[in-house]
Coordinates of C-alpha atoms in Angstrom, one line a residue:
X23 CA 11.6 2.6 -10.0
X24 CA 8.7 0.2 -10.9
X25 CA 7.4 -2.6 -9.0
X26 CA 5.5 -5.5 -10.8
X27 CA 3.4 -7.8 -9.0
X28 CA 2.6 -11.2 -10.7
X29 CA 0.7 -14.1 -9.2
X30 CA -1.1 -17.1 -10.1
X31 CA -4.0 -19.3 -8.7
X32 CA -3.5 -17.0 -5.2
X33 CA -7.0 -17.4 -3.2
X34 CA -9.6 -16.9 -6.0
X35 CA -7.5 -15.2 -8.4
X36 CA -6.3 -17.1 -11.7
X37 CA -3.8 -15.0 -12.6
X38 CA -2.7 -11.4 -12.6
X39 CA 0.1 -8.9 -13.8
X40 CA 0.0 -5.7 -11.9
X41 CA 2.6 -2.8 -11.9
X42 CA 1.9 -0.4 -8.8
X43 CA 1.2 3.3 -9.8
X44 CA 1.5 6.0 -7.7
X45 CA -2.8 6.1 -7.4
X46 CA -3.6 1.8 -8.3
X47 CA -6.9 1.0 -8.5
X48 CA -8.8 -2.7 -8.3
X49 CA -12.5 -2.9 -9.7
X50 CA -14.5 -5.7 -10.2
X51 CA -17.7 -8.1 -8.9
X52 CA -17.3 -9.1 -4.8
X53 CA -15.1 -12.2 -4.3
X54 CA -13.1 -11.5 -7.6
X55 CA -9.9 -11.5 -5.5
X56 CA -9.2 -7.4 -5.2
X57 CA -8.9 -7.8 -0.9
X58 CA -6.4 -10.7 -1.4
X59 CA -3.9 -8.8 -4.3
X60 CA -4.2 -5.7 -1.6
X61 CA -3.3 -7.5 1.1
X62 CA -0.4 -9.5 -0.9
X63 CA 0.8 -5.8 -1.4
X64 CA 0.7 -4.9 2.0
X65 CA 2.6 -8.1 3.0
X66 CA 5.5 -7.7 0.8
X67 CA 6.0 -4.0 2.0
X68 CA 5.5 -5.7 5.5
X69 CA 8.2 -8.2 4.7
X70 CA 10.8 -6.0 2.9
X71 CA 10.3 -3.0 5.0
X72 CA 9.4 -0.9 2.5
X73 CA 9.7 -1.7 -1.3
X74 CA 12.7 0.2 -3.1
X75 CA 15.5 0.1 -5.7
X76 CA 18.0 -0.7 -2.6
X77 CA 16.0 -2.0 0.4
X78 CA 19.3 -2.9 2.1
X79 CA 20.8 0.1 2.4
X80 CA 20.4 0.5 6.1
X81 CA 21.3 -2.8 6.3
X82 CA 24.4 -2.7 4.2
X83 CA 25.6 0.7 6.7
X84 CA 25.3 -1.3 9.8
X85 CA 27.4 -4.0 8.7
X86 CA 29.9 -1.2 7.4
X87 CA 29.7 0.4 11.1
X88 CA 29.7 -2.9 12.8
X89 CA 33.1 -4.3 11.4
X90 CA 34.4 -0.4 11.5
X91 CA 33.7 -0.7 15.2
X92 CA 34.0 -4.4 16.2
X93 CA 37.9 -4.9 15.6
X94 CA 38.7 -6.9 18.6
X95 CA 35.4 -9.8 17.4
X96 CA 37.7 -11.1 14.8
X97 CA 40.7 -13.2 14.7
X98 CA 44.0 -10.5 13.5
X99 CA 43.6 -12.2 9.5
X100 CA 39.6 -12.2 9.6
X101 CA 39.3 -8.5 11.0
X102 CA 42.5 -7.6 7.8
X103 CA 40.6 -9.1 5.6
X104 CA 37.7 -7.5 6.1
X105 CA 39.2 -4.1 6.3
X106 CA 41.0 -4.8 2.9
X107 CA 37.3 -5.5 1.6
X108 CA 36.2 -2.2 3.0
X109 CA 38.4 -0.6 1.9
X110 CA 38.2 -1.8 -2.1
X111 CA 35.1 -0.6 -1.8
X112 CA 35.7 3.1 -1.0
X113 CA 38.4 3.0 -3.5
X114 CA 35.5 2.0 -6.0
X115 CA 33.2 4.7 -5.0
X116 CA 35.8 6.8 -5.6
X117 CA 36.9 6.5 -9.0
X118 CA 35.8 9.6 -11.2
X119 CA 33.4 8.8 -13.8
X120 CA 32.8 5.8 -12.6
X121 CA 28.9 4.5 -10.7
X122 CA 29.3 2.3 -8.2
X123 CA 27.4 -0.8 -8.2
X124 CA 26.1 -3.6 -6.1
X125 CA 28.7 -5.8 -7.0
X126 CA 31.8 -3.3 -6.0
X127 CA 30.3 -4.1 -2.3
X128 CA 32.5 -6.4 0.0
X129 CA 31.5 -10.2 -1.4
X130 CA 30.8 -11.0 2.4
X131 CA 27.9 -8.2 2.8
X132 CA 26.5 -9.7 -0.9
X133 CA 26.7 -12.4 0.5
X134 CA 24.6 -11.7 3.4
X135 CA 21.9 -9.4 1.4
X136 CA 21.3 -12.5 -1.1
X137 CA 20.9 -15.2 2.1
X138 CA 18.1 -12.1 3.5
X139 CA 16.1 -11.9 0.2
X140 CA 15.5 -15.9 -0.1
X141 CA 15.3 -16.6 4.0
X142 CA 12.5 -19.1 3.8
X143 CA 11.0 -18.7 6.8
X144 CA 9.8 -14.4 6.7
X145 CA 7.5 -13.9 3.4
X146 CA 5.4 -17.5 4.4
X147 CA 5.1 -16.3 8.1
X148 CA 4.2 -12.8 7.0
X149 CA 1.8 -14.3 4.7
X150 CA 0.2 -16.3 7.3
X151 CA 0.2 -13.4 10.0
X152 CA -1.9 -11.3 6.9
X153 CA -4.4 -13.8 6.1
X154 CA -4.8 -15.2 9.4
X155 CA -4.0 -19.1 8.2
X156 CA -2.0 -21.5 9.7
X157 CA -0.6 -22.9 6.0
X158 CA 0.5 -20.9 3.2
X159 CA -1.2 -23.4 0.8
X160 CA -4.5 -22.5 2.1
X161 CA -3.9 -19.6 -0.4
X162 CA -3.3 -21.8 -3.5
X163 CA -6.4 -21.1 -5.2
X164 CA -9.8 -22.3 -4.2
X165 CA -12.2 -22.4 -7.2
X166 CA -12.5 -24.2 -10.0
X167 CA -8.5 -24.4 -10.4
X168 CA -6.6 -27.0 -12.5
X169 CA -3.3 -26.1 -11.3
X170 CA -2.3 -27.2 -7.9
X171 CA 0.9 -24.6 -7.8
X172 CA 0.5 -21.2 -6.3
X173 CA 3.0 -18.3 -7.7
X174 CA 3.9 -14.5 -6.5
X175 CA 6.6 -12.9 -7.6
X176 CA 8.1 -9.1 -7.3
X177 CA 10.2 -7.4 -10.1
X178 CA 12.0 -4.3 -8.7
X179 CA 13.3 -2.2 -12.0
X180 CA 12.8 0.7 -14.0
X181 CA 12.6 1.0 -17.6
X182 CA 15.9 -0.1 -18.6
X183 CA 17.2 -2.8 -16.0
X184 CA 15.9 -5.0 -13.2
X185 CA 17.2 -4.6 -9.9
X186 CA 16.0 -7.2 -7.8
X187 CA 13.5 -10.0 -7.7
X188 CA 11.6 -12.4 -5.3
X189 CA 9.7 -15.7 -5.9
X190 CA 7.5 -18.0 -3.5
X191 CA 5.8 -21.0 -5.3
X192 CA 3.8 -23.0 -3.0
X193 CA 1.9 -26.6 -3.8
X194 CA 0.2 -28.7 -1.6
X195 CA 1.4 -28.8 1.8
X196 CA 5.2 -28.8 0.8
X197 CA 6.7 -26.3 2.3
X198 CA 7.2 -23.2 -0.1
X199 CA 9.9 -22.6 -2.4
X200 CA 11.8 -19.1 -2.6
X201 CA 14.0 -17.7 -4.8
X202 CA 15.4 -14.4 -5.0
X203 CA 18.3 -12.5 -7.4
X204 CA 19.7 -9.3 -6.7
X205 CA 21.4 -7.9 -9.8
X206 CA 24.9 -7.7 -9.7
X207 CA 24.8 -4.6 -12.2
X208 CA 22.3 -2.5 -10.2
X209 CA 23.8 0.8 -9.9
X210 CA 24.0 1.9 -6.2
X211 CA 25.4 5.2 -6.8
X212 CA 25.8 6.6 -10.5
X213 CA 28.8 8.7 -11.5
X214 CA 26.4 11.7 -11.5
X215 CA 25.1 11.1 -8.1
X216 CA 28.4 10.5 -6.8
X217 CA 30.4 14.0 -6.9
X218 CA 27.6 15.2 -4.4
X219 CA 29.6 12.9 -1.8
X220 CA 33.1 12.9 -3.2
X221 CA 36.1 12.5 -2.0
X222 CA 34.3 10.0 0.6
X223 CA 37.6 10.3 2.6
X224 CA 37.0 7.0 5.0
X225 CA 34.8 4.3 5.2
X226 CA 32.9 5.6 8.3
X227 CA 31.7 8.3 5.4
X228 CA 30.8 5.5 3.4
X229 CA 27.9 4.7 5.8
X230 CA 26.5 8.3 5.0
X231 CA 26.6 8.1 1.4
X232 CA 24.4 4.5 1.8
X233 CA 21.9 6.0 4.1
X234 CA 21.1 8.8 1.6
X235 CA 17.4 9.5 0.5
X236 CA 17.3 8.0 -3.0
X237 CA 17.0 5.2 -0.5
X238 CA 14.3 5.6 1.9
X239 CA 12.2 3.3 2.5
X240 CA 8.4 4.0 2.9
X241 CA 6.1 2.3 5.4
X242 CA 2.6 0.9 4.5
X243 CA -0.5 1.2 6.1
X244 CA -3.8 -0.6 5.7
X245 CA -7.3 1.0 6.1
X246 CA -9.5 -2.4 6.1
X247 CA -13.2 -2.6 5.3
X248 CA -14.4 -3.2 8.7
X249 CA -12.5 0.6 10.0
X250 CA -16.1 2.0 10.6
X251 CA -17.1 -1.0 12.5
X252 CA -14.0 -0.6 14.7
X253 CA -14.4 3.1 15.6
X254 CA -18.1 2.5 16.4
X255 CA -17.2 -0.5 19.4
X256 CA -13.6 1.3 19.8
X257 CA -13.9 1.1 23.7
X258 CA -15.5 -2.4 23.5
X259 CA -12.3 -3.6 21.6
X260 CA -10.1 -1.6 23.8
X261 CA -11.9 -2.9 27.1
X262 CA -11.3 -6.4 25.5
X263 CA -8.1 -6.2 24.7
X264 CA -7.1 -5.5 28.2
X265 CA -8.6 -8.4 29.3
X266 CA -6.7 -10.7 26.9
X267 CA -3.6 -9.1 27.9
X268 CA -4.3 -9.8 31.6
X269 CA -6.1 -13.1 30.8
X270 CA -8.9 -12.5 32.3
X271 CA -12.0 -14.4 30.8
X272 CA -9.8 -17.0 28.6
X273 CA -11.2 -20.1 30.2
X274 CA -14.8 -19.3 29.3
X275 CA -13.8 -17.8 25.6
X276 CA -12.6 -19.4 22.5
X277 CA -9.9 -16.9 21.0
X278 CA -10.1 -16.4 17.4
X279 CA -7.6 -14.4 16.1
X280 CA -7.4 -11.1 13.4
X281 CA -6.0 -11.0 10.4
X282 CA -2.6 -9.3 9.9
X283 CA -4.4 -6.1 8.6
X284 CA -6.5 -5.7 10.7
X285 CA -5.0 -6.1 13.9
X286 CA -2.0 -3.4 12.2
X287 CA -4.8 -0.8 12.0
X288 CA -6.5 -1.7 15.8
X289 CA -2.9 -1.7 17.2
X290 CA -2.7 1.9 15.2
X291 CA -6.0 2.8 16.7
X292 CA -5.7 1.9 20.5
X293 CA -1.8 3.2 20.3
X294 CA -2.9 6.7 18.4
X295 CA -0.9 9.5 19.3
X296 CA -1.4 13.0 18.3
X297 CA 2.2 14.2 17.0
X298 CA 3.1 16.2 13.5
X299 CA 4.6 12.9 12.1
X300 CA 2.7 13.7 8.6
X301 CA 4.4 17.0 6.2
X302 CA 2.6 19.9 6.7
X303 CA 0.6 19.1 3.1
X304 CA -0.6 15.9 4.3
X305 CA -1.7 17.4 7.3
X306 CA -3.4 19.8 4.8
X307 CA -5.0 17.1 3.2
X308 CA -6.6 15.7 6.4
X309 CA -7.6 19.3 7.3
X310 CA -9.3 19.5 3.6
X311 CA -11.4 16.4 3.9
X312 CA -12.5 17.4 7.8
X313 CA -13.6 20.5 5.9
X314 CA -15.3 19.5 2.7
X315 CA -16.6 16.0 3.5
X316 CA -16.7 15.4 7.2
X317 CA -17.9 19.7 8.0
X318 CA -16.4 19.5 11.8
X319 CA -13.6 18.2 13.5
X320 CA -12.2 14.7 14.8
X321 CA -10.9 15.2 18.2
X322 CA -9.0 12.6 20.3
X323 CA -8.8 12.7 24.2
X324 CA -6.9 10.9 26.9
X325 CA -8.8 10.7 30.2
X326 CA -5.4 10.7 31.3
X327 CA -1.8 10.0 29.7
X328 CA -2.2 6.1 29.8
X329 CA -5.7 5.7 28.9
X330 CA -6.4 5.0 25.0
X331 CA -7.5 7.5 23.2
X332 CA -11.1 8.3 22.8
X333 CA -12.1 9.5 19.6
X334 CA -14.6 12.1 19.3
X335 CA -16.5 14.4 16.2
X336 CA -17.6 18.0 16.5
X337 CA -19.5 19.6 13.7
X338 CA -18.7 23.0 12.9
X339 CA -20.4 25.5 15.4
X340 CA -21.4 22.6 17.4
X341 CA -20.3 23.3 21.7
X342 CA -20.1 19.4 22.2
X343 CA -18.5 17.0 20.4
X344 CA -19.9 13.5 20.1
X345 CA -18.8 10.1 20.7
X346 CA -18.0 7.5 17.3
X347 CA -20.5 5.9 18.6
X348 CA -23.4 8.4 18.3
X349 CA -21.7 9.9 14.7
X350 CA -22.7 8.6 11.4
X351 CA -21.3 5.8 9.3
X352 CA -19.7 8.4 7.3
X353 CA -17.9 10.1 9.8
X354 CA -16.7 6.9 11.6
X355 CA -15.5 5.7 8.1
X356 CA -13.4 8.6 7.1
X357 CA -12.3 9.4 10.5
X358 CA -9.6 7.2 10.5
X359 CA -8.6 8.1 7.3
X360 CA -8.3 11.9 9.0
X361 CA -6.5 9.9 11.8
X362 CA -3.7 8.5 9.6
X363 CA -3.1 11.4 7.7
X364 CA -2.9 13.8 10.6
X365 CA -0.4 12.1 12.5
X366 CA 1.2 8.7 11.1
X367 CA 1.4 8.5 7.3
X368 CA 4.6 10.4 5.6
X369 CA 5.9 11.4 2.0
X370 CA 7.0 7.8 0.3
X371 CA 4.1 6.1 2.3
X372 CA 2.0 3.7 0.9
X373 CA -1.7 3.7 2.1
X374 CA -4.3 0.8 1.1
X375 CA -7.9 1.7 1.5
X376 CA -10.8 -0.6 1.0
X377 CA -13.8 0.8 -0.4
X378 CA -12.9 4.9 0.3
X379 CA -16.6 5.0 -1.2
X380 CA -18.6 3.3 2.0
X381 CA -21.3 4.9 3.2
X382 CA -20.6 8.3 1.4
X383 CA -23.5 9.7 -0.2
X384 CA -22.5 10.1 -4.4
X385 CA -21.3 13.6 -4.5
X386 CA -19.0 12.8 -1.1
X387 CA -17.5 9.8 -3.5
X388 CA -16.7 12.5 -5.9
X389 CA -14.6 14.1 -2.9
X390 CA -12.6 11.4 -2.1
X391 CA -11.6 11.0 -5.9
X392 CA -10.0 14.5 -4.9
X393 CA -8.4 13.4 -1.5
X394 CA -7.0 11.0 -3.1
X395 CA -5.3 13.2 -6.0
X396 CA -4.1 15.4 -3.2
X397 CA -2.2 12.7 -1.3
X398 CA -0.4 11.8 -4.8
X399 CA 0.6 15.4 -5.1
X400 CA 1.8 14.9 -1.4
X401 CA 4.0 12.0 -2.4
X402 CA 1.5 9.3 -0.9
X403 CA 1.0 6.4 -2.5
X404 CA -2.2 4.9 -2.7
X405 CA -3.9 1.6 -3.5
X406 CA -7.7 1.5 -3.2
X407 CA -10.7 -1.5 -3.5
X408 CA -14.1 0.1 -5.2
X409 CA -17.5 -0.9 -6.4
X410 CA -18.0 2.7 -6.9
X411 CA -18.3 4.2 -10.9
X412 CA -19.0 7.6 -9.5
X413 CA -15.5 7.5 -7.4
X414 CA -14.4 6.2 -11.0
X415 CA -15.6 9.0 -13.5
X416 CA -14.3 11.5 -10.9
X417 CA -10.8 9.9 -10.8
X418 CA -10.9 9.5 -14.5
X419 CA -12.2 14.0 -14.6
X420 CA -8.9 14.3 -13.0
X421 CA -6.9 12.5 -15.2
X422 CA -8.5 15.0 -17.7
X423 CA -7.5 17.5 -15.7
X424 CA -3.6 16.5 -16.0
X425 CA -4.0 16.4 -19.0
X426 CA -4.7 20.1 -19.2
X427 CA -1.9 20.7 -17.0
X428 CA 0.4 19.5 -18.9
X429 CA -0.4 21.7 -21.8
X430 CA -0.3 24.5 -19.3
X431 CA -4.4 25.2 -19.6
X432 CA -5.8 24.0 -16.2
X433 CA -9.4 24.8 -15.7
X434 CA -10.7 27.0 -13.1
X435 CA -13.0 24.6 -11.3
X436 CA -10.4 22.3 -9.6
X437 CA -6.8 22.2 -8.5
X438 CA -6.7 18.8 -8.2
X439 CA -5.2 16.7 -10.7
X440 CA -3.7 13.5 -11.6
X441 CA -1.2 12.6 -15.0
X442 CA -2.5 9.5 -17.1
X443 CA 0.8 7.3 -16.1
X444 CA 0.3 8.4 -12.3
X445 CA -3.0 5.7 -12.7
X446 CA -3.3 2.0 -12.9
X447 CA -6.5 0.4 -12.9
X448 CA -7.5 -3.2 -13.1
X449 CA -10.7 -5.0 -13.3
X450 CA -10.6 -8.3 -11.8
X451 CA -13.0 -11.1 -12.9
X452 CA -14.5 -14.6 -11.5
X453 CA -12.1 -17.4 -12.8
X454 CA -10.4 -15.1 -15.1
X455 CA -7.2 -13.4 -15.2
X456 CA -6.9 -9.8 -13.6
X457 CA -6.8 -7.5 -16.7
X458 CA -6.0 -3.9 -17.0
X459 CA -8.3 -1.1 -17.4
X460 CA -6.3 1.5 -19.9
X461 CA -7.8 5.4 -19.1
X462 CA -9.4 6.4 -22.6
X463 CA -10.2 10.7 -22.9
X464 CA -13.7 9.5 -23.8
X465 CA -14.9 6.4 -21.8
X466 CA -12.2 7.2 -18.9
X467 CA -11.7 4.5 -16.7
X468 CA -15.1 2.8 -17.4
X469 CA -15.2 -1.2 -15.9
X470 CA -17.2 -3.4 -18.8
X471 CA -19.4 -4.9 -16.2
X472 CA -20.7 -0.9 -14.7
X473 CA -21.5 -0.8 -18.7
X474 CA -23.6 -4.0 -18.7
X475 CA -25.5 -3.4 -16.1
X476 CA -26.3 0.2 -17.0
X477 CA -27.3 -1.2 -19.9
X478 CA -29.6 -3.8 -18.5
X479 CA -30.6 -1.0 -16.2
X480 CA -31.7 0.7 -18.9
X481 CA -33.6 -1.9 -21.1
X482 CA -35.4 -2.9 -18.4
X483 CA -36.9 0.3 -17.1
X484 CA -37.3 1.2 -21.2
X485 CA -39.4 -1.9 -21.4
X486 CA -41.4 -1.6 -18.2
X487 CA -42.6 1.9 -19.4
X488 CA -43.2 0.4 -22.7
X489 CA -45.2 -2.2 -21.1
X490 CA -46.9 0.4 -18.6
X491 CA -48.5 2.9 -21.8
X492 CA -49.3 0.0 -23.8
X493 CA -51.1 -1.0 -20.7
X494 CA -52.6 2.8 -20.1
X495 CA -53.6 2.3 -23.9
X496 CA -55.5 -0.6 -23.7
X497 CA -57.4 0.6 -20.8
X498 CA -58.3 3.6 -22.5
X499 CA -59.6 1.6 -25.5
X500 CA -62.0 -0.9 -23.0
X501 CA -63.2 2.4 -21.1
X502 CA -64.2 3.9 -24.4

């Protein structure tokens, strides 16, 4: 199952086609556009509770168990009716040899599912609680743009057939348009897949065969740019929040408000409990990078059971542990990332970091390159913003590295690895549409622009030494 992303004249981006890989990757110059496509991603996962082949599933059980247990809500024709559509659809999912598809559901629950996917309030408010804007069409692109008509649109499919699809258009300060198609054909359960359940011998063991895992919906999380800035003042924010709650102090202050993102990931913060939510090799990944990277621990203590959490760091062999406040930028950057790992994000996850790279020295950059393979092998996926060509080359070393797995000849220096199609980069550009960065075995994932500028690097310190013996030279000649 592949989801493709496509938008058009969306905050400063012109236009862009992205499919998400289990590892995606935006490059490019500052105000290019790579914050607003990651937090477009984060929105639709917001708004669809997860993005999957069958994000209904749940949906489609309860109505199943609702009607199964809700005789007495209808008239005596509606509730027969209903009963005779429930059960045409067992009788379909159990036909030998035979998959059973969205249509084969009751027309009244297709019904339903279609009217969910097009509502036209939820995507436009979601989109508004995200960017922090009070109009959608603030979003139609802001520079230099020609066309007044903003478009985003998700293609759920794989490589044979679409599933589902979902469009907002937005112009001016019309309200948007939505449309949305789930495809009649989509295969719910394939003959295969169905003996595991067969006979289904009523419909009440129909709702167990939808809520099966080929349907499980992953959660997202965001890790936004200013993360560092919010464990330092932690207790400030906490402190103020508290206020605003009690409404203490609103008379004197104007309230502005966060974006969607960030107040997810303060919300996250303040509400942090310690609890084995992650797999055990999640958890292991969080206990790598507190090993390799961070070299101590990140502790959290309660003062008492409803106080927020305090958040504290002890090096290794250290007897105290200090406050975020007194730790380096490093530590208060990846801390969170340790956080999240430890205790909230699970297998099927998708996690969107801005800028892994901040404040890590080069050969720390390198490291995260290898979290970040780690949490793929966990079955995390991962979007990530970067300036950084080191975090690059590393990613693009592992990719190498799979490479070599797959023809059963791994090297001895790192277990970490990542397979070519696992990877999608793309490099976005001022007033030009997003384009994608193919991995070559040579160049690896290599940004045009990183090449320039080496290259300008490069002439310019050749020239200046140039200049500098001819200078040496001349002096010589005078002194002579």
């Amino acid at each position: 199952m592949n989801a493709y992303i496509n938008v058009k004249n969306f905050g400063p981006i012109e236009k862009a086609e992205i499919d998400l890989r289990p590892l995606t990757v935006f490059v490019g110059e500052s105000n290019t556009g790579k914050t607003y496509l990651a937090a477009l991603i984060y929105a639709l996962y917001e708004n669809f509770g997860g993005i999957s082949q069958f994000p209904w599933a749940d949906s489609t059980a309860s109505y199943f168990d609702f009607v199964l247990r809700s005789p007495d809500h209808y008239p005596q024709d509606q509730w027969e009716a209903l009963e005779q559509e429930m059960l045409a659809a067992l009788d379909k999912l159990n036909t030998p040899e035979r998959p059973f598809k969205f249509s084969d559901l009751p027309q009244r629950i297709q019904v339903t599912l279609a009217y969910g996917l097009t509502h036209q309030e939820d995507f436009p408010n979601e989109l508004k609680r995200c960017f922090n804007l009070e109009d959608v069409s603030k979003l139609i692109r802001f520079t230099e743009s020609q066309d007044k008509e903003m478009k985003v649109s998700l293609t759920v499919r794989d490589k044979e057939h679409k599933f589902w699809d979902f469009e907002v258009r937005a112009s001016g300060s019309a309200d948007p348009t939505i449309i949305g198609r789930i495809n009649p054909d989509m295969v719910l359960l394939d003959a295969k897949r169905k003996t595991e359940f067969c006979p289904v011998p009523d419909v009440e063991h129909l709702l167990q065969t939808l809520r099966t895992d080929q349907w499980q919906e992953g959660y997202s999380y965001y890790l936004p740019a200013v993360r560092s800035g919010i464990m330092q003042s932690r207790d400030v924010l906490a402190t103020a929040l508290i206020k605003w709650s009690t409404r203490l102090g609103l008379d004197r202050f104007e309230l502005s408000m966060f974006s969607g993102m960030v107040a997810d990931f303060l919300q996250q913060i303040v509400n942090y409990k310690e609890h084995k939510g992650s797999s055990s090799n999640i958890r292991r990944v969080a206990e790598q990078l507190e090993a390799e990277l961070l070299e101590g621990k990140i502790e959290v203590e309660r003062p008492t059971p409803e106080a927020s959490p305090e958040f504290l760091y002890r090096p290794d062999q250290a007897e105290e542990a200090l406050r975020m406040s007194h730790s380096s930028a490093m530590v208060s950057e990846l801390a969170p990332l340790v956080l999240f790992l430890r205790s909230i994000v699970k297998q099927g996850d998708l996690l969107i970091i801005e800028e892994p790279e901040s404040h890590l020295h080069p050969g720390a950059q390198t490291k995260i390159a290898q979290t970040l393979a780690r949490l793929i092998r966990a079955g995390v996926r991962v979007v990530i913003t970067t300036h950084s060509n080191y975090l690059l080359q590393q990613i693009s070393n592992l990719i190498r590295e799979g490479e070599l797995q797959k023809h059963g000849k791994p090297t001895s220096e790192s277990a970490d690895w990542l397979k070519a199609e696992e990877v999608g980069a793309w490099q976005f550009h001022k007033n030009e549409p997003v384009t994608e960065l193919p991995f070559d075995l040579v160049e690896g994932i290599e940004p045009e622009d990183h090449l320039d500028i080496a290259e300008d690097l490069y002439n310019r310190s050749a020239g200046l030494q140039n200049r500098i013996e001819q200078m040496k030279g001349s002096d010589a000649v005078e002194s002579e």
